[in-house]
Coordinates of C-alpha atoms and ligand atoms in Angstrom, one line a residue:
M1 CA 26.0 -165.5 -68.0
N2 CA 25.0 -163.8 -72.0
A3 CA 21.8 -163.8 -70.4
Q4 CA 23.0 -161.8 -67.8
K5 CA 25.0 -159.5 -69.8
N6 CA 22.7 -159.1 -72.1
N7 CA 20.5 -158.1 -69.1
Q8 CA 22.8 -155.6 -67.6
I9 CA 23.2 -153.9 -71.4
K10 CA 19.2 -153.5 -71.1
K11 CA 19.5 -151.8 -67.8
R12 CA 22.1 -149.1 -68.3
K13 CA 20.2 -148.7 -71.6
F14 CA 17.2 -147.5 -70.0
L15 CA 18.8 -145.8 -67.0
F16 CA 20.8 -143.7 -69.8
I17 CA 16.7 -143.0 -71.7
G18 CA 15.4 -142.6 -68.2
M19 CA 18.4 -139.3 -67.1
A20 CA 18.2 -138.6 -70.6
A21 CA 14.3 -137.9 -70.9
I22 CA 14.5 -135.7 -67.2
A23 CA 17.5 -133.6 -68.3
L24 CA 15.5 -133.0 -71.3
L25 CA 12.6 -132.3 -69.2
L26 CA 15.0 -130.1 -66.2
L27 CA 15.7 -128.3 -69.9
S28 CA 12.2 -127.1 -71.3
A29 CA 11.1 -127.0 -68.3
G30 CA 13.9 -123.7 -67.5
A31 CA 12.9 -122.3 -70.5
I32 CA 9.4 -122.2 -70.0
C33 CA 9.8 -120.2 -67.3
S34 CA 13.0 -118.2 -68.2
F35 CA 9.8 -117.5 -71.1
Q36 CA 7.4 -116.7 -68.6
Q37 CA 9.7 -114.3 -66.3
A38 CA 10.6 -112.7 -69.3
Y39 CA 6.7 -112.5 -70.8
A40 CA 5.8 -111.2 -66.6
E41 CA 8.4 -108.4 -66.9
E42 CA 7.0 -107.5 -70.7
K43 CA 4.0 -107.6 -69.2
A44 CA 4.6 -104.6 -66.4
P45 CA 2.1 -102.8 -65.6
V46 CA 2.5 -99.5 -66.3
F47 CA 0.9 -97.4 -64.2
Q48 CA -0.4 -93.3 -64.5
Q49 CA -1.0 -91.5 -62.1
V50 CA -4.3 -90.3 -60.9
K51 CA -6.5 -89.1 -57.7
Q52 CA -9.8 -90.1 -56.8
T53 CA -11.8 -92.1 -54.8
R54 CA -13.8 -95.7 -55.9
Y55 CA -15.9 -97.7 -53.7
L56 CA -15.5 -101.5 -53.3
K57 CA -17.9 -103.7 -55.2
E58 CA -17.7 -106.4 -53.5
T59 CA -14.9 -107.6 -49.8
S60 CA -11.9 -107.9 -51.9
W61 CA -7.7 -109.3 -51.3
L62 CA -5.5 -105.9 -52.1
L63 CA -2.0 -107.2 -53.3
Q64 CA 1.2 -106.0 -52.7
K65 CA 2.7 -106.6 -56.0
P66 CA -0.1 -106.8 -59.6
E67 CA -0.1 -109.8 -60.6
S68 CA 1.6 -111.3 -57.8
R69 CA -2.1 -113.8 -55.5
A70 CA 0.2 -115.0 -53.1
E71 CA 1.2 -111.5 -51.8
K72 CA -1.6 -110.0 -50.1
A73 CA -1.7 -107.5 -48.4
A74 CA -5.0 -106.5 -46.8
K75 CA -8.9 -108.1 -47.0
V76 CA -11.3 -105.1 -47.3
K77 CA -14.9 -104.5 -47.0
K78 CA -17.0 -103.8 -49.7
S79 CA -18.3 -100.6 -50.1
S80 CA -15.0 -99.4 -48.4
K81 CA -13.4 -96.2 -50.0
I82 CA -10.1 -96.5 -51.7
Q83 CA -7.8 -93.5 -52.8
V84 CA -7.2 -95.1 -56.3
S85 CA -3.4 -93.4 -56.9
G86 CA -2.7 -94.7 -60.2
T87 CA -4.6 -97.0 -63.0
S88 CA -2.4 -99.1 -65.8
E89 CA -4.1 -100.2 -69.1
S90 CA -3.7 -103.5 -68.3
G91 CA -6.4 -103.0 -65.4
W92 CA -4.6 -102.9 -62.2
I93 CA -5.3 -100.0 -60.4
R94 CA -2.3 -98.8 -57.8
V95 CA -4.2 -97.8 -54.0
I96 CA -3.4 -96.7 -50.9
H97 CA -4.6 -98.2 -48.4
E98 CA -2.6 -97.4 -44.3
K99 CA 0.0 -95.1 -46.4
K100 CA 1.0 -98.2 -48.0
T101 CA 0.8 -98.9 -52.1
C102 CA -1.4 -102.2 -52.6
Y103 CA -3.3 -102.6 -55.6
I104 CA -6.0 -104.1 -56.6
K105 CA -7.9 -105.4 -59.6
S106 CA -9.9 -102.7 -61.3
A107 CA -12.8 -105.1 -62.2
K108 CA -12.8 -104.9 -58.8
L109 CA -14.2 -101.2 -58.2
D110 CA -17.2 -99.1 -59.0
V111 CA -15.8 -97.2 -61.7
Y112 CA -19.3 -94.6 -59.9
N113 CA -17.7 -91.8 -58.6
G114 CA -21.0 -90.0 -58.2
Y115 CA -20.7 -87.5 -60.2
L116 CA -22.2 -86.2 -63.3
V117 CA -20.6 -83.9 -65.0
A118 CA -22.8 -82.3 -68.9
I119 CA -19.7 -81.1 -71.4
D120 CA -20.2 -78.7 -74.3
A121 CA -17.7 -78.6 -76.9
G122 CA -18.5 -75.2 -77.9
H123 CA -20.2 -74.3 -81.4
Q124 CA -21.3 -76.0 -84.5
R125 CA -20.7 -76.4 -88.0
K126 CA -23.0 -74.3 -89.1
G127 CA -24.2 -71.0 -86.4
N128 CA -27.8 -70.6 -85.9
P129 CA -27.8 -66.2 -86.2
S130 CA -31.6 -66.1 -85.4
K131 CA -31.8 -64.7 -81.8
E132 CA -32.2 -65.3 -78.4
P133 CA -33.2 -64.1 -74.7
I134 CA -29.4 -63.9 -73.6
G135 CA -31.0 -64.8 -70.1
P136 CA -34.7 -66.5 -68.4
G137 CA -36.8 -62.5 -68.6
A138 CA -34.2 -60.9 -70.6
K139 CA -34.7 -58.1 -73.7
A140 CA -31.6 -58.3 -74.7
K141 CA -31.0 -61.0 -77.4
K142 CA -28.0 -62.6 -79.1
P143 CA -27.7 -65.3 -81.6
K144 CA -28.4 -69.1 -80.9
V145 CA -25.0 -70.0 -81.2
S146 CA -21.9 -69.2 -84.3
S147 CA -19.6 -71.7 -85.0
G148 CA -16.5 -70.1 -83.9
A149 CA -13.2 -68.8 -83.8
T150 CA -10.6 -70.4 -86.7
G151 CA -6.7 -71.3 -86.4
N152 CA -4.5 -68.5 -88.0
Y153 CA -2.3 -70.8 -88.7
T154 CA -3.7 -73.8 -88.8
G155 CA -6.7 -73.2 -90.8
I156 CA -8.6 -76.0 -88.1
P157 CA -12.5 -74.0 -87.2
E158 CA -12.8 -74.1 -82.5
Y159 CA -15.3 -76.0 -83.4
K160 CA -13.5 -78.7 -84.2
L161 CA -10.8 -78.4 -81.6
T162 CA -13.8 -78.3 -78.8
L163 CA -15.4 -81.6 -79.3
K164 CA -11.9 -83.5 -80.5
M165 CA -11.2 -82.1 -76.8
A166 CA -14.4 -82.6 -75.0
K167 CA -14.2 -86.5 -76.4
K168 CA -10.8 -87.0 -74.5
L169 CA -11.9 -85.2 -71.4
E170 CA -15.2 -87.9 -71.9
T171 CA -12.5 -90.4 -71.7
E172 CA -10.7 -89.5 -69.3
L173 CA -13.3 -88.4 -66.8
K174 CA -14.9 -92.0 -67.4
A175 CA -11.7 -93.5 -66.4
R176 CA -11.6 -91.7 -62.9
G177 CA -14.9 -92.5 -62.4
Y178 CA -17.7 -89.9 -63.2
K179 CA -20.4 -90.2 -65.1
V180 CA -20.8 -87.9 -67.9
K181 CA -23.6 -85.8 -70.2
M182 CA -21.7 -84.8 -74.2
I183 CA -23.8 -81.8 -75.2
R184 CA -22.8 -83.1 -79.1
T185 CA -21.3 -85.5 -80.2
K186 CA -20.6 -84.1 -83.3
H187 CA -20.2 -81.2 -85.8
D188 CA -23.9 -81.3 -87.7
V189 CA -26.1 -80.3 -84.5
N190 CA -28.4 -77.3 -84.3
L191 CA -27.9 -76.7 -80.9
S192 CA -28.5 -73.2 -79.3
N193 CA -26.8 -71.7 -76.4
S194 CA -29.4 -71.5 -73.9
Q195 CA -30.4 -75.4 -75.5
R196 CA -26.8 -76.3 -74.1
A197 CA -27.8 -75.7 -70.8
K198 CA -30.7 -76.8 -70.9
I199 CA -29.4 -79.8 -71.6
A200 CA -27.1 -80.3 -68.5
N201 CA -30.1 -79.0 -66.2
K202 CA -32.3 -81.2 -67.3
A203 CA -29.1 -84.2 -66.8
K204 CA -29.0 -82.4 -62.7
A205 CA -25.0 -82.7 -63.5
D206 CA -22.8 -81.4 -61.1
A207 CA -21.4 -79.4 -63.6
F208 CA -21.2 -77.7 -66.6
I209 CA -18.4 -77.6 -68.6
R210 CA -17.9 -75.2 -71.6
I211 CA -15.2 -75.4 -74.2
H212 CA -13.7 -73.4 -75.8
A213 CA -10.2 -71.5 -77.6
N214 CA -10.2 -67.7 -78.4
S215 CA -9.3 -65.4 -80.8
S216 CA -7.9 -61.9 -80.8
E217 CA -6.7 -59.2 -82.9
S218 CA -3.5 -59.5 -81.7
S219 CA -1.5 -62.6 -82.6
G220 CA 0.8 -61.9 -79.8
V221 CA -2.2 -62.3 -76.7
S222 CA -2.1 -66.1 -75.2
G223 CA -3.5 -67.3 -72.0
A224 CA -6.0 -69.4 -71.1
L225 CA -8.9 -67.8 -68.6
T226 CA -12.5 -69.3 -67.9
I227 CA -16.0 -67.3 -67.8
S228 CA -18.0 -67.3 -64.1
P229 CA -21.3 -65.4 -63.9
T230 CA -20.9 -62.2 -61.5
K231 CA -21.7 -61.6 -58.8
K232 CA -25.2 -59.9 -59.5
T233 CA -26.0 -62.2 -62.5
P234 CA -29.6 -61.3 -62.8
Y235 CA -30.9 -64.5 -64.8
C236 CA -28.5 -67.9 -62.2
K237 CA -28.0 -66.2 -58.6
S238 CA -28.2 -69.4 -57.4
I239 CA -25.2 -70.8 -59.0
Y240 CA -23.4 -67.9 -59.4
K241 CA -21.0 -69.0 -56.2
E242 CA -20.1 -72.2 -57.0
S243 CA -19.4 -71.1 -60.8
S244 CA -17.0 -68.7 -59.8
R245 CA -15.4 -72.1 -57.6
L246 CA -15.6 -74.2 -60.3
S247 CA -13.8 -71.3 -63.0
K248 CA -11.4 -70.4 -60.2
V249 CA -10.1 -74.3 -59.1
M250 CA -11.0 -74.9 -63.1
L251 CA -8.2 -72.0 -64.8
S252 CA -5.3 -72.8 -61.9
R253 CA -5.4 -76.6 -62.5
F254 CA -5.7 -76.5 -66.2
C255 CA -2.6 -74.0 -66.2
K256 CA -0.4 -75.4 -63.7
A257 CA -1.4 -78.8 -66.1
T258 CA -0.9 -77.1 -69.3
G259 CA 2.1 -74.1 -68.8
A260 CA -0.4 -71.6 -70.3
K261 CA -0.5 -67.7 -69.3
N262 CA -3.3 -67.7 -66.0
R263 CA -5.0 -64.9 -67.7
G264 CA -7.8 -64.7 -64.6
V265 CA -11.6 -65.5 -64.8
M266 CA -13.7 -63.2 -66.2
Y267 CA -16.9 -62.5 -64.5
T268 CA -20.0 -61.4 -66.8
D269 CA -23.5 -61.7 -67.6
T270 CA -23.5 -61.8 -71.2
M271 CA -23.1 -65.7 -71.6
S272 CA -26.6 -67.2 -73.3
G273 CA -24.9 -70.4 -71.9
I274 CA -23.9 -69.6 -68.9
N275 CA -27.5 -67.7 -67.8
W276 CA -29.3 -70.4 -68.8
S277 CA -27.6 -73.1 -66.5
K278 CA -29.3 -74.2 -63.4
V279 CA -26.0 -76.5 -62.2
P280 CA -22.2 -74.8 -61.8
V281 CA -21.3 -73.9 -65.1
T282 CA -17.6 -72.7 -66.3
I283 CA -16.6 -71.7 -70.2
V284 CA -12.9 -72.8 -70.8
E285 CA -10.4 -70.8 -72.9
M286 CA -7.8 -73.2 -73.8
G287 CA -5.6 -70.6 -75.5
F288 CA -5.7 -68.4 -78.6
L289 CA -6.5 -69.2 -81.9
S290 CA -5.1 -66.2 -83.2
N291 CA -1.5 -66.6 -81.5
K292 CA 0.5 -69.2 -83.7
T293 CA 2.6 -71.3 -80.6
E294 CA -1.3 -72.3 -79.1
D295 CA -3.3 -72.5 -81.9
R296 CA -0.2 -74.9 -83.0
K297 CA -0.2 -76.7 -79.9
M298 CA -3.8 -76.8 -78.8
N299 CA -5.1 -78.4 -82.6
K300 CA -1.2 -80.4 -83.6
S301 CA 0.3 -81.3 -80.3
K302 CA -1.1 -85.0 -79.0
T303 CA 1.2 -84.3 -76.1
Y304 CA 0.6 -81.0 -75.2
Q305 CA -3.4 -82.3 -75.6
K306 CA -3.1 -84.7 -73.3
K307 CA -1.5 -81.5 -70.7
M308 CA -4.9 -80.3 -71.6
T309 CA -7.2 -82.8 -71.0
C310 CA -6.0 -83.2 -67.4
G311 CA -5.3 -80.3 -66.7
M312 CA -9.5 -79.5 -67.0
A313 CA -9.8 -83.4 -65.5
D314 CA -7.7 -82.4 -62.6
G315 CA -9.7 -78.8 -62.7
I316 CA -12.6 -81.3 -62.2
D317 CA -11.6 -83.3 -59.4
A318 CA -10.1 -80.2 -57.2
Y319 CA -13.8 -79.1 -57.1
F320 CA -15.8 -82.2 -56.2
H321 CA -12.8 -82.8 -53.6
R322 CA -11.4 -79.6 -52.2
I323 CA -7.9 -80.5 -53.1
Ligands
LIG1 ZN1 -15.5 -70.1 -78.6

């Protein structure tokens, strides 16, 4: 009898320990699940709106939801054209496939979209007053490069603003699949305007974007403009048409993104950096450093700088994709 009772007690103890262990396991599994859920929610990718075409590096699956490999949407062949509609910092790309929204990791897409853009941050720390011909075969001469304008209210020189914006545009364009040739990446350079054009020519850039900011005697003047060669240019006839189209779309997208007043495309054959160019070129005068609001916005507002960057990148997208 005693031995039997002991056995029964042992069995109950064993059962109790077993059940407690299972309960503990279930509880901890639940905790892990809810932790994972919270983690996933916290890490859910946030997509930034973009519009671009990319190519698939390898045959891959598009997913119905980011990070959910089980829900596949479609298998797409290597080198297929992919319409990107959004990018996230965590590397997820939102694409449109057969009118449906799908997701894929950016590593699966070829980064290069086929276009090279040269970016010239206008001016440099010290101007170079010695003169150069304003175009191939020109008798007229102009200083090689000036140090540019200065913010009347912020005191920030134009050459600093243009390089800041050039670097932001470089990052944005690379994210959109472009290759970028930077004419300068620091302030202490000695590059004349004709040399800058020759660097873009040598790189065989598909477009040459020259970033500047304007200045006026009157503080009330504001707004953006772009500069193109004229139809009668004696220096760069072969690029007139495309430069004019680039100047137009660039200005309209820039003003749309920033809300800046559209001052229209300025046509002139007096710009050495345009006249020496053999690739489609435009100068973007982003705003007036002599205007209080624009000086402050361009130099001090990160939000406005982002708008200017996206506006210029949208202009380049619109130029190449005719959208
Ligand atoms: Zn300038």
